[in-house]
Short mmCIF file of C-alpha atoms in Angstrom, two decimals:
data_model
loop_
_atom_site.label_atom_id
_atom_site.label_comp_id
_atom_site.label_asym_id
_atom_site.label_seq_id
_atom_site.Cartn_x
_atom_site.Cartn_y
_atom_site.Cartn_z
CA ALA A 1 149.75 -69.41 32.30
CA ALA A 2 148.93 -69.13 28.79
CA ARG A 3 148.52 -65.21 27.13
CA LEU A 4 144.87 -64.83 27.11
CA SER A 5 143.82 -65.02 23.43
CA GLY A 6 140.84 -64.09 21.65
CA GLY A 7 139.50 -66.85 21.91
CA GLU A 8 140.35 -67.60 25.93
CA ASN A 9 137.98 -64.58 27.09
CA ARG A 10 135.16 -67.14 27.07
CA LEU A 11 137.33 -69.09 30.13
CA VAL A 12 135.46 -65.73 32.68
CA SER A 13 131.78 -64.50 31.75
CA LEU A 14 132.82 -60.69 33.36
CA PRO A 15 133.61 -58.58 30.47
CA LEU A 16 137.62 -58.11 31.26
CA SER A 17 137.21 -54.38 30.21
CA ARG A 18 134.90 -53.46 32.35
CA ILE A 19 137.94 -55.33 35.34
CA ARG A 20 139.93 -53.38 34.07
CA VAL A 21 138.49 -50.10 34.36
CA ILE A 22 137.19 -50.74 38.46
CA MET A 23 141.39 -52.30 38.87
CA LYS A 24 142.39 -48.97 37.87
CA SER A 25 140.70 -46.87 38.87
CA SER A 26 142.86 -47.13 41.96
CA PRO A 27 145.63 -44.94 42.58
CA GLU A 28 148.32 -47.24 43.32
CA VAL A 29 147.64 -49.34 40.35
CA SER A 30 150.08 -48.63 36.71
CA SER A 31 149.87 -51.31 34.86
CA ILE A 32 147.98 -54.69 34.89
CA ASN A 33 148.53 -57.34 33.54
CA GLN A 34 146.48 -59.81 31.20
CA ASP A 35 147.06 -62.93 33.75
CA ALA A 36 146.51 -60.54 36.80
CA LEU A 37 143.40 -59.22 34.90
CA PHE A 38 142.15 -62.77 34.17
CA LEU A 39 142.67 -64.68 37.56
CA THR A 40 140.94 -61.30 38.87
CA ALA A 41 137.65 -62.11 37.21
CA LYS A 42 137.59 -65.84 37.33
CA ALA A 43 138.00 -64.96 41.24
CA THR A 44 135.07 -62.97 41.29
CA GLU A 45 133.65 -65.28 39.34
CA LEU A 46 134.31 -67.72 41.56
CA PHE A 47 133.06 -65.50 44.67
CA VAL A 48 129.85 -64.51 43.02
CA GLN A 49 128.68 -68.22 42.03
CA TYR A 50 130.20 -69.16 46.01
CA LEU A 51 127.91 -66.96 47.53
CA ALA A 52 124.38 -67.18 45.61
CA THR A 53 125.32 -70.58 46.33
CA TYR A 54 125.34 -70.51 50.04
CA SER A 55 121.92 -68.34 49.41
CA TYR A 56 120.41 -70.44 47.94
CA LYS A 57 121.44 -73.44 50.46
CA HIS A 58 120.69 -71.45 53.60
CA GLY A 59 117.44 -68.65 52.00
CA ARG A 60 114.25 -69.38 51.70
CA GLY A 61 114.88 -69.73 48.24
CA LYS A 62 114.93 -73.93 48.38
CA GLU A 63 111.47 -73.66 49.20
CA LYS A 64 110.51 -71.85 45.87
CA ASN A 65 113.28 -73.20 43.22
CA ALA A 66 114.66 -69.68 43.12
CA LEU A 67 117.30 -67.15 44.77
CA THR A 68 115.89 -63.64 45.95
CA TYR A 69 117.61 -60.86 47.20
CA SER A 70 116.37 -60.93 50.53
CA ASP A 71 118.10 -64.31 50.84
CA LEU A 72 121.26 -62.60 49.80
CA SER A 73 120.47 -59.64 52.20
CA HIS A 74 120.42 -62.37 54.93
CA THR A 75 122.77 -64.18 54.08
CA ALA A 76 125.47 -60.83 54.64
CA GLU A 77 123.60 -60.00 57.38
CA GLU A 78 123.89 -63.26 59.32
CA CYS A 79 127.04 -65.03 58.64
CA GLU A 80 130.43 -64.35 58.75
CA THR A 81 132.91 -64.64 55.95
CA PHE A 82 129.80 -62.70 53.93
CA GLN A 83 128.90 -59.75 56.78
CA PHE A 84 131.32 -57.29 54.82
CA LEU A 85 128.93 -56.77 52.22
CA ALA A 86 126.64 -56.05 54.90
CA ASP A 87 126.07 -52.33 54.02
CA ILE A 88 126.23 -53.58 50.28
CA LEU A 89 123.03 -55.91 50.14
CA PRO A 90 121.52 -53.89 53.01
CA LYS A 91 117.42 -55.55 54.52
CA LYS A 92 114.36 -54.15 51.51
CA ILE A 93 111.99 -52.32 53.77
CA LEU A 94 109.21 -50.60 53.11
CA ALA A 95 108.77 -46.55 52.14
CA SER A 96 106.88 -46.02 54.79
CA LYS A 97 108.91 -47.78 57.41
CA TYR A 98 112.41 -46.02 56.56
CA LEU A 99 110.38 -42.30 56.39
CA LYS A 100 108.60 -43.51 60.10
CA MET A 101 112.89 -44.97 61.40
CA LEU A 102 113.93 -40.89 59.40
CA GLU A 103 111.37 -39.34 61.69
CA LYS A 104 111.61 -41.97 65.83
CA GLU A 105 116.04 -40.73 64.23
CA LYS A 106 114.90 -37.08 63.84
CA ARG A 107 112.86 -36.97 67.21
CA ASP A 108 115.68 -39.25 69.18
CA GLY A 109 118.10 -37.05 68.54
CA GLU A 110 116.49 -33.67 69.46
CA VAL A 111 115.97 -35.78 72.52
CA GLY A 112 119.62 -36.07 72.32
CA GLU A 113 120.12 -32.92 71.67
CA ASP A 114 118.28 -31.07 74.71
CA ASP A 115 120.38 -33.73 77.54
CA GLU A 116 123.53 -32.53 75.85
CA GLU A 117 122.40 -28.88 76.83
CA ASP A 118 120.96 -29.87 80.17
CA GLU A 119 124.26 -31.84 81.43
CA GLU A 120 125.74 -28.63 79.77
CA GLU A 121 123.84 -26.18 82.23
CA GLU A 122 124.13 -28.88 85.23
CA ASP A 123 128.28 -28.87 84.61
CA GLU A 124 127.96 -25.29 84.56
CA ASP A 125 125.74 -24.52 87.55
CA LYS A 126 128.07 -26.69 89.29
CA THR A 127 131.21 -24.62 88.39
CA VAL A 128 129.01 -21.44 89.56
CA ASN A 129 128.16 -23.03 92.77
CA GLU A 130 131.89 -23.55 93.62
CA ASP A 131 133.41 -21.03 92.86
CA VAL A 132 131.04 -18.99 94.68
CA GLY A 133 131.06 -21.73 97.97
CA SER A 134 134.70 -20.90 97.74
#
């Protein structure tokens, strides 16, 4: 592959300097070949393009002639190929719903802790009764 000069950098849209910084953030990477940098940038662009196209075709954006965050989120959740992005592209929820979910989890957590304590007390009672019966 030919070395990239200033004009050839236009073959990719993403900033190569940023990609280099991200790649160097890995402790295993000491130096980055210019060709590897270019290929990583190009592969990233193609992946983002594929994700956007797939989300557009399979989402509601087609009806509105627009790609929305919810289309991307739905794709990440529903398509097996993109499920690794589910944590990065979570479904949006209203803050009020999130607060209610937190309260419910907190209540369920308290109930779960009480159940664990009850089970521990029952186990202790069993042990004591078995010792007494012996």
